[in-house]
XYZ file of C-alpha atoms in Angstrom:
64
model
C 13.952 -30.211 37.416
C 12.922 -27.880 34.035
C 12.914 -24.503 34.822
C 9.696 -22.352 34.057
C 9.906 -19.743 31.272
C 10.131 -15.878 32.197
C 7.198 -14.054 31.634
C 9.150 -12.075 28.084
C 10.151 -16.251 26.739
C 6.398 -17.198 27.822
C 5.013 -13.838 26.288
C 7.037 -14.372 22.727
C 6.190 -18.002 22.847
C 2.207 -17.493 23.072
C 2.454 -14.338 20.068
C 3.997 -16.470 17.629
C 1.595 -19.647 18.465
C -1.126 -17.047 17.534
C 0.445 -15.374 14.601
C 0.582 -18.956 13.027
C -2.794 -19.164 13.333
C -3.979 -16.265 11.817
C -5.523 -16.718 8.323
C -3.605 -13.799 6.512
C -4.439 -12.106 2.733
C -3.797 -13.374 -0.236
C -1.851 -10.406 -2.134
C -4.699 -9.715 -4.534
C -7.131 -9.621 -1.083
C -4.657 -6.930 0.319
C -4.312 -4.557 -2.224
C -8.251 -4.766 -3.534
C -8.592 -3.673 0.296
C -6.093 -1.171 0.315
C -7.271 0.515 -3.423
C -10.801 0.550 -1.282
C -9.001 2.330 1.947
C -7.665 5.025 -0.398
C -11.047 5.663 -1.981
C -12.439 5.885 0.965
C -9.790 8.275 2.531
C -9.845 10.573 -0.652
C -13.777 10.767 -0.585
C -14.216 11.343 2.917
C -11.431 14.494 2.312
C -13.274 15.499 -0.084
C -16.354 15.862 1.976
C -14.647 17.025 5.156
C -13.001 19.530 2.483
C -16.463 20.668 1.653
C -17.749 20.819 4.756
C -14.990 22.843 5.881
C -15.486 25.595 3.412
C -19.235 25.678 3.993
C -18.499 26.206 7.815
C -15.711 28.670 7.197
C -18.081 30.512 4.581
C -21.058 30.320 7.154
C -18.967 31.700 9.958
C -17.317 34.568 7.779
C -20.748 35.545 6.407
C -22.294 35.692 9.898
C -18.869 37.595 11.478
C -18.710 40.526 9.152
């Protein structure tokens, strides 16, 4: 009689059937789309940044 797997053996078991069939990045692939993350993040500070001081400047001109 073949015992049955606990659900943490079963669990493990199923994660690294699926990690084997992911299709992952060439190295190039991931750092072209991590350069485009970062340009991303540092524009979109930028115009939070901006945004910011416009609020802060509205608010400051309309409290004093």
């Amino acid at each position: 009689m073949r015992k049955k797997p606990n659900a943490i053996q079963r669990y493990l078991g199923e994660t690294i059937g699926e990690l084997r069939k992911v299709s992952w990045p060439t190295r190039k692939e991931a750092m072209n789309l991590t350069i485009i993350v970062l340009i991303v993040m540092v524009g979109m500070s930028f115009v939070l940044g901006f945004l910011d001081y416009i609020y802060t400047s509205v608010f400051s001109l309309l409290l004093t």
